PDB file of C-alpha atoms in Angstrom:
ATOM      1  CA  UNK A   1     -28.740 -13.728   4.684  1.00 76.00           C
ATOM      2  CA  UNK A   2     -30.552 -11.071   6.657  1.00 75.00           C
ATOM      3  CA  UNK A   3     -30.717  -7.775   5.963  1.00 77.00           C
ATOM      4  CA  UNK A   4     -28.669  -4.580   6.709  1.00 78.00           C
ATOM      5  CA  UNK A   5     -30.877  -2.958   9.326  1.00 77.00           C
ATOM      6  CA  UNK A   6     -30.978   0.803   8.985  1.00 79.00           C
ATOM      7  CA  UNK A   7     -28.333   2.652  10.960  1.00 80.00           C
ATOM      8  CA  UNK A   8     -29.416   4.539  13.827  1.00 84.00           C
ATOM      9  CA  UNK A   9     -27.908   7.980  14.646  1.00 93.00           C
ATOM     10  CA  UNK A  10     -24.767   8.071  16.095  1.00 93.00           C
ATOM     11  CA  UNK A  11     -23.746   9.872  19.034  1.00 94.00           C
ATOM     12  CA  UNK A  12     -20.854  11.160  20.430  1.00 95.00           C
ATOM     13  CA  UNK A  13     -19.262  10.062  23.622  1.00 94.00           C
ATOM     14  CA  UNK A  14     -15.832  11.578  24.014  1.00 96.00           C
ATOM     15  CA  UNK A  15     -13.726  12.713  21.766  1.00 95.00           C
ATOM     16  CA  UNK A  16      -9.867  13.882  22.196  1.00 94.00           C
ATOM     17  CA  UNK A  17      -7.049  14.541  19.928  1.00 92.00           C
ATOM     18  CA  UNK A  18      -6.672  11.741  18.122  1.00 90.00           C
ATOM     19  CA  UNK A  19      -9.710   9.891  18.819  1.00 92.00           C
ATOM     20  CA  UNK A  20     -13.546   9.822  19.184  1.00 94.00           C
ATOM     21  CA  UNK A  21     -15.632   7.132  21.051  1.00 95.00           C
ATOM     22  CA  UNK A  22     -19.039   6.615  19.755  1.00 93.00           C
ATOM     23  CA  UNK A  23     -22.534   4.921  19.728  1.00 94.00           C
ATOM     24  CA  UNK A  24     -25.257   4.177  17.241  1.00 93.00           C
ATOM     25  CA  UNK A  25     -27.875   2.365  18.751  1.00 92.00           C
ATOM     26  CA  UNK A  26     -26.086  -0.163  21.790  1.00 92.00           C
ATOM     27  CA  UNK A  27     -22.892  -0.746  19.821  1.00 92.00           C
ATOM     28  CA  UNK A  28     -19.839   1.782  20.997  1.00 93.00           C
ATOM     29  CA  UNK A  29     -16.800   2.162  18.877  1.00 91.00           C
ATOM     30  CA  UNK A  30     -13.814   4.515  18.379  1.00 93.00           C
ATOM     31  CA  UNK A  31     -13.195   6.590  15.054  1.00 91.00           C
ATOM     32  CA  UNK A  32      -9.683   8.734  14.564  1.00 89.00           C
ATOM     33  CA  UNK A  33     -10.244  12.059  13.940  1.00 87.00           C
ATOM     34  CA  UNK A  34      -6.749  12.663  12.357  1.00 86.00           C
ATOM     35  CA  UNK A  35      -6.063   9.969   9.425  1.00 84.00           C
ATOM     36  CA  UNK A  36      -8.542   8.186   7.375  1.00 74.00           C
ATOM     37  CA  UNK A  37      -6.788   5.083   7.549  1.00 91.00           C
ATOM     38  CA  UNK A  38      -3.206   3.099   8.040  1.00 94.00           C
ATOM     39  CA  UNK A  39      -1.543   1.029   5.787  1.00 97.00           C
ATOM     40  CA  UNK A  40       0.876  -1.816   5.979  1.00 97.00           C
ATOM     41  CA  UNK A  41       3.912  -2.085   4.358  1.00 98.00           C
ATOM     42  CA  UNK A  42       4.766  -5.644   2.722  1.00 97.00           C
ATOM     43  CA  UNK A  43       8.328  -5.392   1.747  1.00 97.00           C
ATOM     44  CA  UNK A  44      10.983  -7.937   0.989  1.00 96.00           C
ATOM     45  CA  UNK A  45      14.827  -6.890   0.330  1.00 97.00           C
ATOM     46  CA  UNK A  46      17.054  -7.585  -2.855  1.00 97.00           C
ATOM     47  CA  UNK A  47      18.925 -10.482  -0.501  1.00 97.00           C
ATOM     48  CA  UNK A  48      15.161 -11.814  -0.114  1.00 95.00           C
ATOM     49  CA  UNK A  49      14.854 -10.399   3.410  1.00 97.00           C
ATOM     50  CA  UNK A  50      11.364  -9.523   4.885  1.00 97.00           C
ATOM     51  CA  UNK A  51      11.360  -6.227   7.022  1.00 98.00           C
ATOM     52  CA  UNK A  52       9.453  -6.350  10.346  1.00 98.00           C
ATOM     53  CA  UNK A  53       9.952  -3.598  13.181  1.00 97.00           C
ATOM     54  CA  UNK A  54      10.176  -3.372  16.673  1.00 97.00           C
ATOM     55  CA  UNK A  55       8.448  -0.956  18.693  1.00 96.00           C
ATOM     56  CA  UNK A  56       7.163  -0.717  22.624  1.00 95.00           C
ATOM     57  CA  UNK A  57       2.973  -0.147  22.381  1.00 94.00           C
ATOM     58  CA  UNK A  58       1.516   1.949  25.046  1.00 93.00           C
ATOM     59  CA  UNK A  59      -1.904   0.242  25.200  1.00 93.00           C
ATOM     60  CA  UNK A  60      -0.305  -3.186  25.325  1.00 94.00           C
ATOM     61  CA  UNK A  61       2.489  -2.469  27.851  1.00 95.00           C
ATOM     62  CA  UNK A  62       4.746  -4.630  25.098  1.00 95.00           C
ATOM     63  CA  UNK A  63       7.383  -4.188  22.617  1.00 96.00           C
ATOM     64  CA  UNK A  64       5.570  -5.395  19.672  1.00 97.00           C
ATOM     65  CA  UNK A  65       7.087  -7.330  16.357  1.00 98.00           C
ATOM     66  CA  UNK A  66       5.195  -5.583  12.930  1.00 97.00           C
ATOM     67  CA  UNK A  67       5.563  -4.825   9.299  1.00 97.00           C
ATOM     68  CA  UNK A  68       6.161  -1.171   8.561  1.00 97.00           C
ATOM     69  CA  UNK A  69       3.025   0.610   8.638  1.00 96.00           C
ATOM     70  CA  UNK A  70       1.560   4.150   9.848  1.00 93.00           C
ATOM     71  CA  UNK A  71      -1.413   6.314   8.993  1.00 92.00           C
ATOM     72  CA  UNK A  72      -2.648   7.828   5.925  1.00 93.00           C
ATOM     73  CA  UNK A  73      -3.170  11.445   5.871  1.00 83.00           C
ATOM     74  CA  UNK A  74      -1.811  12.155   9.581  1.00 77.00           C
ATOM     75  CA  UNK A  75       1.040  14.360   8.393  1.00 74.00           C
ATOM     76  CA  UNK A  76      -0.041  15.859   4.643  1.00 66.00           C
ATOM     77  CA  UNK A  77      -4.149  15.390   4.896  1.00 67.00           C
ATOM     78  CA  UNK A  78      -4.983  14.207   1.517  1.00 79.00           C
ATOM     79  CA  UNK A  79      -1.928  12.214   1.245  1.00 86.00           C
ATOM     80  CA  UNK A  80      -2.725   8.334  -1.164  1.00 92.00           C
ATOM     81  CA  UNK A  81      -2.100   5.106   0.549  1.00 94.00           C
ATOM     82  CA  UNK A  82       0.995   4.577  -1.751  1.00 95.00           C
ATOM     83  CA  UNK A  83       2.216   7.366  -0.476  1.00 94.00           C
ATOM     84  CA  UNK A  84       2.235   6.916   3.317  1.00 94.00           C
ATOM     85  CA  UNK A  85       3.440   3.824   2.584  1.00 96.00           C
ATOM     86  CA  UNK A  86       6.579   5.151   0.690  1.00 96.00           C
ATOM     87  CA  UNK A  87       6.780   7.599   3.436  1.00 94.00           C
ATOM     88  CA  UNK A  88       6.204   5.099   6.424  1.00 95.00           C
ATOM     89  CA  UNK A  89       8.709   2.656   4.820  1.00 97.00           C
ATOM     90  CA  UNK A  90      12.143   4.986   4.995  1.00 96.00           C
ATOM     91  CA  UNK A  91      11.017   6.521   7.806  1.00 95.00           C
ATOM     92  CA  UNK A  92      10.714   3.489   9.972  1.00 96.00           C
ATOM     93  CA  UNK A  93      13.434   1.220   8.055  1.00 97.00           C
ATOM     94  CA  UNK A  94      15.430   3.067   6.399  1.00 97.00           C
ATOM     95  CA  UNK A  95      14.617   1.385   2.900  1.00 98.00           C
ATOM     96  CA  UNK A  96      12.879   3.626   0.349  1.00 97.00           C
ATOM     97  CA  UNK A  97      10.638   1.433  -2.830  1.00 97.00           C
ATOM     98  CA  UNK A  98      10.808   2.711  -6.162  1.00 97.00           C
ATOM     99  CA  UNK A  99       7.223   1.932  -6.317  1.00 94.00           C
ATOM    100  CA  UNK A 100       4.572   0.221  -4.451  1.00 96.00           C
ATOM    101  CA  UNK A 101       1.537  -2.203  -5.486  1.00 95.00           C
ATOM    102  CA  UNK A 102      -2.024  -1.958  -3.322  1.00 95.00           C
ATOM    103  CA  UNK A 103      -2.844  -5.368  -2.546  1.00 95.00           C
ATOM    104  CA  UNK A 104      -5.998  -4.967  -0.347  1.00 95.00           C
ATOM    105  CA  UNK A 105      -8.048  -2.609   2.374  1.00 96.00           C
ATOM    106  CA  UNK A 106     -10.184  -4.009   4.793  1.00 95.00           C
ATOM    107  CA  UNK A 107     -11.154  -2.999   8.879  1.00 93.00           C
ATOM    108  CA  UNK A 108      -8.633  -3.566  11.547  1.00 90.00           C
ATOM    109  CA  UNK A 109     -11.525  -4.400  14.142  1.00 92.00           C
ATOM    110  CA  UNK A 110     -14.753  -4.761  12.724  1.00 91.00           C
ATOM    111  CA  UNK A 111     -16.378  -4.354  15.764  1.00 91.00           C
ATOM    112  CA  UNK A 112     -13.890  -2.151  17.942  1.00 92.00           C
ATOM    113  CA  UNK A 113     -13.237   0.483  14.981  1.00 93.00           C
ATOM    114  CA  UNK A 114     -14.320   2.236  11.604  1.00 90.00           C
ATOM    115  CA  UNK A 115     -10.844   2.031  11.029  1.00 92.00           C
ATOM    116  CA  UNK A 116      -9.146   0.685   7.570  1.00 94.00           C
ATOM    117  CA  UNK A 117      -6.163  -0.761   6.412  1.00 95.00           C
ATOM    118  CA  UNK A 118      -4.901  -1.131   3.378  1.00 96.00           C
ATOM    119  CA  UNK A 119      -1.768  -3.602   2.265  1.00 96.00           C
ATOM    120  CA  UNK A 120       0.737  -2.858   0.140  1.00 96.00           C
ATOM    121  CA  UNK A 121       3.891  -4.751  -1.500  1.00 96.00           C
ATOM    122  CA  UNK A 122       6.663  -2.535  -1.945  1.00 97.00           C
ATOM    123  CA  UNK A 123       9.028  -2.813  -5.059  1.00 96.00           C
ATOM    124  CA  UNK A 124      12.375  -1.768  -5.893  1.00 96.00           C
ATOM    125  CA  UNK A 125      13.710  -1.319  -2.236  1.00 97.00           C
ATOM    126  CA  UNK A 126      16.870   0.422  -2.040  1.00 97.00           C
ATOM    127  CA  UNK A 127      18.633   1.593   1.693  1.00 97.00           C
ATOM    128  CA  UNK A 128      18.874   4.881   2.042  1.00 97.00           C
ATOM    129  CA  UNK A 129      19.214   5.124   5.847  1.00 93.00           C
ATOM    130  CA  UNK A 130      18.856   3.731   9.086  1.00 91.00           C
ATOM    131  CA  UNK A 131      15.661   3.946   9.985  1.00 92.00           C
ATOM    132  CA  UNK A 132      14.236   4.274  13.324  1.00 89.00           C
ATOM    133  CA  UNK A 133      11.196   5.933  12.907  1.00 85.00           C
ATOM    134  CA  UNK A 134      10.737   9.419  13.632  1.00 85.00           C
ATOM    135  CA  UNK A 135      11.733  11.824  16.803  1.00 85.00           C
ATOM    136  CA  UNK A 136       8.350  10.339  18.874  1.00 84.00           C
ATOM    137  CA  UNK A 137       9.462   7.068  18.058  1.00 86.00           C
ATOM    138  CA  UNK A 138      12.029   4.381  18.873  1.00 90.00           C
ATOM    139  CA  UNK A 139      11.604   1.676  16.197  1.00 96.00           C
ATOM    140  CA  UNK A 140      14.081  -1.707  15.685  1.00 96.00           C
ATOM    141  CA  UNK A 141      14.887  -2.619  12.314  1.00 97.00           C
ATOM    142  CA  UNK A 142      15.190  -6.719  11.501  1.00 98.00           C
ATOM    143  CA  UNK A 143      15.834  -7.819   8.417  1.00 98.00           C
ATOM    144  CA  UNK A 144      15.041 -11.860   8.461  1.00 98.00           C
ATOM    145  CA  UNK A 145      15.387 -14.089   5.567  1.00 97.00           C
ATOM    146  CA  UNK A 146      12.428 -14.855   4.053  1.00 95.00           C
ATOM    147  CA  UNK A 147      12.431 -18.495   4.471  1.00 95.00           C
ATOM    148  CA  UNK A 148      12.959 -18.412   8.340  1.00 97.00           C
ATOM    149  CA  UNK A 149      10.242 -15.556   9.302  1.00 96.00           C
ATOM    150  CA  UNK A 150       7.288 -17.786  10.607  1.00 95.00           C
ATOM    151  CA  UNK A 151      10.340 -19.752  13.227  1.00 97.00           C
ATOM    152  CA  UNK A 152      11.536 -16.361  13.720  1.00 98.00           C
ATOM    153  CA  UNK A 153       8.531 -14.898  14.584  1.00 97.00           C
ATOM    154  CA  UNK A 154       7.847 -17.669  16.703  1.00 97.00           C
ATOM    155  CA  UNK A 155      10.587 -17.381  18.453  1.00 98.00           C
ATOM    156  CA  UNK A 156       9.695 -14.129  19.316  1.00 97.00           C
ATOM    157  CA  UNK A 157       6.107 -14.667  20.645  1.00 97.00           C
ATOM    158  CA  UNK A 158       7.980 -17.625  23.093  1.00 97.00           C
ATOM    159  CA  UNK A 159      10.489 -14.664  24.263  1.00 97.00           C
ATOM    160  CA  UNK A 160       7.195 -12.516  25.463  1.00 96.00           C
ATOM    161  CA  UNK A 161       7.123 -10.291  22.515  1.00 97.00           C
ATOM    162  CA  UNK A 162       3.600  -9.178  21.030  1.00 97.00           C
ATOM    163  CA  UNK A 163       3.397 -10.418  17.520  1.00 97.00           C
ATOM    164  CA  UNK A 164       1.053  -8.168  15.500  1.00 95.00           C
ATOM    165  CA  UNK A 165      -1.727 -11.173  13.697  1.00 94.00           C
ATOM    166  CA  UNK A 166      -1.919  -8.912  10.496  1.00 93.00           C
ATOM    167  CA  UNK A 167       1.619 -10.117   9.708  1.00 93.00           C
ATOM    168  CA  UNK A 168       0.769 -13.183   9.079  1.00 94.00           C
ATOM    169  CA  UNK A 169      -1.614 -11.672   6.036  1.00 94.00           C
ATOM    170  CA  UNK A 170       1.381  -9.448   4.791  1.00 94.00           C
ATOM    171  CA  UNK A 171       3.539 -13.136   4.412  1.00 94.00           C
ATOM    172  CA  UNK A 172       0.834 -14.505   3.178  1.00 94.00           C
ATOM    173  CA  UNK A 173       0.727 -11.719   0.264  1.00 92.00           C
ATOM    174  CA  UNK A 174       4.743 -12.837  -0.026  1.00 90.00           C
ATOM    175  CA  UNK A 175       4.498 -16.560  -0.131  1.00 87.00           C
ATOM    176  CA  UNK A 176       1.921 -15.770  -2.610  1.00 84.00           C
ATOM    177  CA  UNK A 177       3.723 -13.923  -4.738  1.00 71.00           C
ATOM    178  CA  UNK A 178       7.740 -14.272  -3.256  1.00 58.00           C
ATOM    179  CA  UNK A 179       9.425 -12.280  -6.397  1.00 62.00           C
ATOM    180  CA  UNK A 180       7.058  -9.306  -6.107  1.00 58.00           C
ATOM    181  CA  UNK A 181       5.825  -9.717  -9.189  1.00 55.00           C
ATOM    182  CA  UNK A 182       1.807  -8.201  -9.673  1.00 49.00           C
ATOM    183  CA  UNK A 183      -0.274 -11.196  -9.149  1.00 45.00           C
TER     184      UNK A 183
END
């Protein structure tokens, strides 16, 4: 293995609200300026449903399947990854945890971002609402059985629908561990 050069300085291309483009030495990338990272929400109802959501992406020009997630420390600064999670959850599903387990944190582009996101398994899920998301958002709730997600979500991608990749990591952390159970 080779090893870790020394980082050169890093310089500043653009920055606006929410984001900053930059370069150390010939490789660009893009920081946020407002949250330190995001965080996805793994969470499986009491009738052994998984929650996804459905929401149109602006860079994509798609509506675009997903597990609950959002960013940490957007709305309260300091705010913990469990959380924004708890947070993220009712506020985009309408399901609130009792608790929630971090699984893992790791980038979300290596080489697009200095972005990270961290997984999470939420516990305990009762409903306490509909969901939605919040007033800058319009967000569709499923609820699929746990068994039929990957035909589901197949089913999606051959009806044009984005299908977010990290997913496939959060059903991984369920097939691992289906009863929620610390691992």
């Amino acid at each position: 293995m080779s090893p870790t050069p020394e980082p050169a300085a890093v310089e500043t291309l653009h920055e606006a609200r929410f984001l900053r483009l930059c370069r150390r030495g010939r490789w660009e990338y893009a920081e946020r300026t407002n949250a330190g990272s995001a965080v996805i929400v793994v969470a499986v109802t009491p009738e052994d449903r998984i929650l996804f959501v459905e929401q149109f992406r602006e860079p994509i020009q798609q509506r675009s399947i997903e597990m609950p997630a959002g960013l940490v420390g957007d709305i309260d600064g300091e705010e913990s990854i469990e959380l924004a999670a708890q947070r993220e959850l009712e506020e985009e599903t309408g399901w609130r945890a009792e608790r929630v387990e971090f699984l893992m944190m790791g980038p979300s582009s290596s080489g697009m971002s200095t972005e990270q996101i961290a997984f999470v398994r939420a516990h305990g899920l009762t409903r306490v609402g509909a969901g939605g998301g919040d007033v800058t958002e319009n967000i569709t709730v499923h609820e699929i059985p746990r068994t039929q997600a990957p035909a589901w979500l197949d089913a999606k991608r051959r009806e044009g629908y984005s299908i977010d990749p990290k997913l496939y990591a959060g059903l991984y952390f369920v097939e691992r561990n289906p009863d929620g159970s610390a691992a």
